[in-house]
Short mmCIF file of C-alpha atoms and ligand atoms in Angstrom, two decimals:
data_model
loop_
_atom_site.label_atom_id
_atom_site.label_comp_id
_atom_site.label_asym_id
_atom_site.label_seq_id
_atom_site.Cartn_x
_atom_site.Cartn_y
_atom_site.Cartn_z
CA MET I 1 70.68 72.77 134.52
CA GLU I 2 72.12 72.50 131.01
CA LEU I 3 75.88 73.02 131.02
CA LEU I 4 77.33 76.10 129.36
CA THR I 5 80.83 75.55 128.01
CA LEU I 6 83.52 78.18 128.49
CA ALA I 7 86.78 77.97 126.51
CA LEU I 8 89.68 79.44 128.50
CA PRO I 9 93.24 80.16 127.37
CA LYS I 10 95.79 77.93 129.07
CA GLY I 11 99.39 78.89 129.76
CA ARG I 12 100.30 82.37 131.00
CA PRO I 13 96.78 83.87 130.54
CA LEU I 14 95.12 81.17 132.64
CA ALA I 15 95.92 82.43 136.16
CA PRO I 16 94.52 85.98 135.63
CA THR I 17 91.54 84.45 133.80
CA VAL I 18 90.70 82.15 136.72
CA ALA I 19 91.17 85.10 139.12
CA LEU I 20 88.67 87.14 137.08
CA LEU I 21 86.15 84.28 137.02
CA GLU I 22 86.56 83.90 140.81
CA ARG I 23 85.77 87.58 141.36
CA ALA I 24 82.68 87.17 139.17
CA GLY I 25 81.54 84.04 141.04
CA LEU I 26 81.99 81.99 137.89
CA ALA I 27 85.01 79.87 138.82
CA SER I 28 84.66 76.32 139.95
CA PRO I 29 86.90 75.53 142.96
CA ARG I 30 87.98 72.56 140.84
CA LEU I 31 89.48 74.82 138.20
CA ARG I 32 92.52 75.73 140.34
CA GLU I 33 93.48 72.10 140.79
CA ALA I 34 92.56 71.08 137.30
CA GLU I 35 95.22 72.72 135.18
CA ARG I 36 96.28 69.37 133.73
CA SER I 37 92.81 68.00 133.14
CA LEU I 38 91.70 70.07 130.22
CA VAL I 39 87.97 69.72 130.77
CA THR I 40 86.41 70.51 134.15
CA VAL I 41 82.71 70.37 134.96
CA ASP I 42 80.96 72.20 137.79
CA PRO I 43 77.34 70.99 137.97
CA ASP I 44 76.50 73.52 140.72
CA LEU I 45 77.46 76.46 138.54
CA GLY I 46 76.19 74.71 135.41
CA LEU I 47 79.53 75.37 133.74
CA ARG I 48 82.03 73.27 131.85
CA TYR I 49 85.51 74.71 131.33
CA VAL I 50 87.70 73.74 128.39
CA LEU I 51 91.35 74.77 128.59
CA ALA I 52 92.70 75.38 125.11
CA ARG I 53 95.76 76.91 123.47
CA PRO I 54 94.93 80.64 123.21
CA ALA I 55 95.00 80.53 119.41
CA ASP I 56 92.48 77.66 119.48
CA VAL I 57 89.90 79.36 121.72
CA PRO I 58 88.13 81.10 118.78
CA THR I 59 87.90 77.76 116.95
CA TYR I 60 86.06 76.09 119.84
CA VAL I 61 83.65 79.01 120.06
CA GLU I 62 83.08 79.47 116.32
CA HIS I 63 82.23 75.77 115.92
CA GLY I 64 79.91 75.75 118.94
CA ALA I 65 82.05 73.33 120.99
CA ALA I 66 82.12 76.20 123.50
CA ASP I 67 79.31 78.71 124.06
CA LEU I 68 81.69 81.36 125.36
CA GLY I 69 85.41 81.98 125.27
CA ILE I 70 87.98 84.31 126.76
CA VAL I 71 90.85 85.27 124.47
CA GLY I 72 93.14 88.17 123.58
CA LYS I 73 92.13 90.67 120.92
CA ASP I 74 95.48 89.90 119.23
CA VAL I 75 94.31 86.33 118.63
CA LEU I 76 90.96 87.56 117.29
CA LEU I 77 92.63 89.99 114.89
CA GLU I 78 94.60 87.10 113.44
CA ALA I 79 91.89 84.42 113.45
CA ARG I 80 88.93 86.65 112.43
CA PRO I 81 86.43 84.05 113.69
CA LEU I 82 82.69 84.29 113.06
CA VAL I 83 81.78 84.92 116.71
CA TYR I 84 80.26 87.75 118.72
CA GLU I 85 82.68 89.83 120.77
CA LEU I 86 80.65 90.71 123.86
CA LEU I 87 82.98 92.41 126.32
CA ASP I 88 86.39 93.99 126.70
CA LEU I 89 87.65 92.42 129.92
CA GLY I 90 90.52 94.87 130.24
CA TYR I 91 93.32 92.51 131.30
CA LEU I 92 96.04 90.65 129.33
CA ARG I 93 96.97 94.11 128.12
CA CYS I 94 99.64 94.15 125.43
CA ARG I 95 100.49 95.70 122.04
CA LEU I 96 100.96 94.14 118.63
CA VAL I 97 104.00 95.87 117.16
CA VAL I 98 106.41 95.91 114.27
CA ALA I 99 109.93 95.62 115.69
CA GLY I 100 113.37 95.65 114.19
CA PRO I 101 117.02 95.60 115.20
CA ALA I 102 118.06 98.40 117.59
CA GLY I 103 120.37 100.76 115.74
CA ALA I 104 118.99 100.00 112.27
CA ASP I 105 117.48 102.92 110.33
CA PRO I 106 113.68 102.70 110.86
CA ASP I 107 113.02 104.77 107.72
CA ARG I 108 114.89 102.20 105.70
CA LEU I 109 113.17 99.24 107.41
CA LEU I 110 109.69 100.74 107.04
CA GLY I 111 110.24 102.79 103.87
CA SER I 112 108.86 102.07 100.42
CA GLY I 113 110.84 100.35 97.70
CA VAL I 114 112.47 97.93 100.14
CA HIS I 115 112.06 94.18 100.00
CA ARG I 116 111.40 93.29 103.63
CA ARG I 117 110.90 89.94 105.25
CA VAL I 118 108.73 89.86 108.36
CA ALA I 119 108.70 86.90 110.74
CA THR I 120 105.56 86.51 112.85
CA LYS I 121 102.98 84.36 114.60
CA PHE I 122 100.42 86.82 113.15
CA PRO I 123 100.76 86.41 109.34
CA ARG I 124 97.34 87.84 108.46
CA VAL I 125 97.77 90.87 110.72
CA ALA I 126 101.25 91.51 109.32
CA GLU I 127 100.12 91.06 105.71
CA ALA I 128 97.17 93.44 106.19
CA TYR I 129 99.26 96.07 108.00
CA PHE I 130 101.95 96.33 105.34
CA ARG I 131 99.50 95.99 102.43
CA SER I 132 97.35 98.85 103.78
CA ARG I 133 100.47 101.02 103.67
CA GLY I 134 101.41 99.92 100.16
CA LEU I 135 104.61 98.33 101.44
CA PRO I 136 105.60 95.06 99.77
CA VAL I 137 106.40 92.37 102.29
CA GLU I 138 107.31 88.72 102.48
CA VAL I 139 105.69 87.25 105.58
CA ILE I 140 107.48 84.32 107.19
CA PRO I 141 105.12 82.48 109.57
CA LEU I 142 106.66 81.08 112.75
CA ALA I 143 105.04 79.27 115.69
CA GLY I 144 106.97 81.13 118.43
CA SER I 145 110.28 82.68 119.59
CA VAL I 146 109.93 85.11 116.71
CA GLU I 147 112.54 87.47 118.21
CA VAL I 148 115.27 85.10 117.07
CA ALA I 149 114.53 85.63 113.36
CA PRO I 150 116.32 88.98 112.76
CA GLN I 151 119.40 87.82 114.68
CA VAL I 152 120.02 84.91 112.36
CA GLY I 153 119.03 86.60 109.11
CA LEU I 154 115.68 84.88 108.67
CA ALA I 155 113.84 88.22 108.64
CA ASP I 156 114.46 91.99 108.71
CA LEU I 157 111.49 92.75 110.98
CA ILE I 158 109.07 90.96 113.25
CA VAL I 159 105.42 91.50 114.11
CA ASP I 160 104.80 90.31 117.64
CA ILE I 161 103.21 90.96 121.02
CA VAL I 162 104.93 93.26 123.48
CA GLU I 163 103.88 93.22 127.09
CA THR I 164 106.77 94.43 129.27
CA GLY I 165 109.19 94.90 126.34
CA ARG I 166 111.73 92.67 127.99
CA THR I 167 111.87 89.99 125.28
CA LEU I 168 112.49 92.61 122.59
CA ARG I 169 115.25 94.30 124.62
CA GLU I 170 116.98 91.05 125.44
CA ASN I 171 117.07 90.21 121.76
CA GLY I 172 118.40 93.58 120.58
CA LEU I 173 115.10 94.71 119.05
CA VAL I 174 113.08 97.93 119.37
CA PRO I 175 109.41 98.62 118.59
CA LEU I 176 109.04 100.67 115.40
CA ALA I 177 105.26 100.93 115.06
CA THR I 178 102.14 99.89 116.98
CA ILE I 179 99.63 97.91 114.94
CA ALA I 180 97.00 97.42 117.67
CA GLU I 181 96.40 97.47 121.41
CA SER I 182 95.10 94.21 122.81
CA THR I 183 93.14 93.12 125.89
CA ALA I 184 91.19 89.99 126.78
CA ARG I 185 87.73 89.72 125.23
CA LEU I 186 84.65 87.63 126.00
CA ILE I 187 83.40 85.99 122.81
CA ALA I 188 80.24 83.99 122.14
CA ASN I 189 79.11 81.41 119.64
CA ARG I 190 76.48 83.03 117.44
CA ALA I 191 73.85 80.26 117.79
CA SER I 192 74.40 80.05 121.57
CA TYR I 193 73.85 83.79 121.78
CA ARG I 194 70.42 83.38 120.19
CA LEU I 195 69.38 80.12 121.85
CA LYS I 196 70.84 80.54 125.35
CA GLY I 197 70.60 84.30 125.56
CA ASP I 198 69.41 84.54 129.19
CA ARG I 199 72.18 82.41 130.62
CA LEU I 200 74.80 84.18 128.53
CA ALA I 201 73.44 87.55 129.61
CA ALA I 202 73.83 86.61 133.29
CA ILE I 203 77.49 85.71 132.72
CA VAL I 204 78.14 88.87 130.70
CA GLN I 205 76.56 90.91 133.49
CA ALA I 206 78.68 89.25 136.21
CA LEU I 207 81.87 89.84 134.21
CA ARG I 208 80.86 93.40 133.34
CA GLU I 209 80.41 94.18 137.04
CA VAL I 210 83.88 92.97 138.06
CA THR I 211 85.69 94.49 135.09
CA ARG I 212 83.94 97.82 135.65
CA HIS I 213 85.12 97.83 139.27
CA ALA I 214 88.64 96.91 138.18
CA ALA I 215 88.67 99.78 135.65
CA ALA I 216 87.54 102.21 138.36
CA ALA I 217 90.26 101.10 140.83
CA PRO I 218 93.17 103.54 141.28
C1 PRP N 301 105.05 86.42 123.95
C2 PRP N 301 105.43 87.29 122.76
C3 PRP N 301 106.79 87.79 123.15
C4 PRP N 301 106.68 87.95 124.66
C5 PRP N 301 106.43 89.39 125.01
O1 PRP N 301 105.64 85.18 123.80
O2 PRP N 301 105.43 86.54 121.56
O3 PRP N 301 107.80 86.87 122.80
O4 PRP N 301 105.57 87.15 125.07
O5 PRP N 301 106.43 89.63 126.40
P1 PRP N 301 107.34 90.75 127.06
O6 PRP N 301 107.20 92.02 126.25
O7 PRP N 301 106.77 90.89 128.44
O8 PRP N 301 108.76 90.25 127.08
P2 PRP N 301 105.23 83.88 124.56
O9 PRP N 301 105.76 83.90 125.94
O10 PRP N 301 103.77 83.70 124.43
O11 PRP N 301 106.06 82.74 123.79
P3 PRP N 301 106.27 82.40 122.25
O12 PRP N 301 107.03 83.51 121.60
O13 PRP N 301 107.07 81.12 122.25
O14 PRP N 301 104.90 82.24 121.65
#
């Protein structure tokens, strides 16, 4: 059987992703042990798993190095890859928000006529959000720990992911506006979708079944 390649997000999203694949009968037993070896092959399932940084998953899929990928909608909104988004998998739920210092006047921070600097791992999302509101903005791209920026005067606001809200709170920040809700998505390479349609459809169906049941659970 020809191998299908699945790009999976490593780090925090990996454990719930492997759990989902297990429920769908799509996880190799080797995957649990293989968190350090970044490529795992399961000939019985006909699957090869590539563990990638979440932000790199769309790149593997867009270029056809992976037929399918699992990645957060937040990453897709930023990367805007040329891929097909096949399924909302419903987990890795979080929000992309604008946040600023607790106690600061939100009308001033988000008002017009203010020069505001926004630190973020999501420069395109931030740029588009403020531009669509006619608010001038200087976006300061960072690779992580964005919550530090307002505390040391690097930025007035941040655009970042909020899951539990704990990181914002612990850094004296509050959410001011929601840009988008995000959940994990199944994406496909466009050529794979045409050329390997039957095999992809079987995987989509298996994942749809388990995510539907999860959505129906109390
Ligand atoms: C993400 C995000 C926030 C945090 C939100 O960071 O950028 O910092 O998680 O989670 P919470 O609302 O549950 O506190 P991540 O752990 O991916 O690290 P990074 O900032 O270094 O990228």
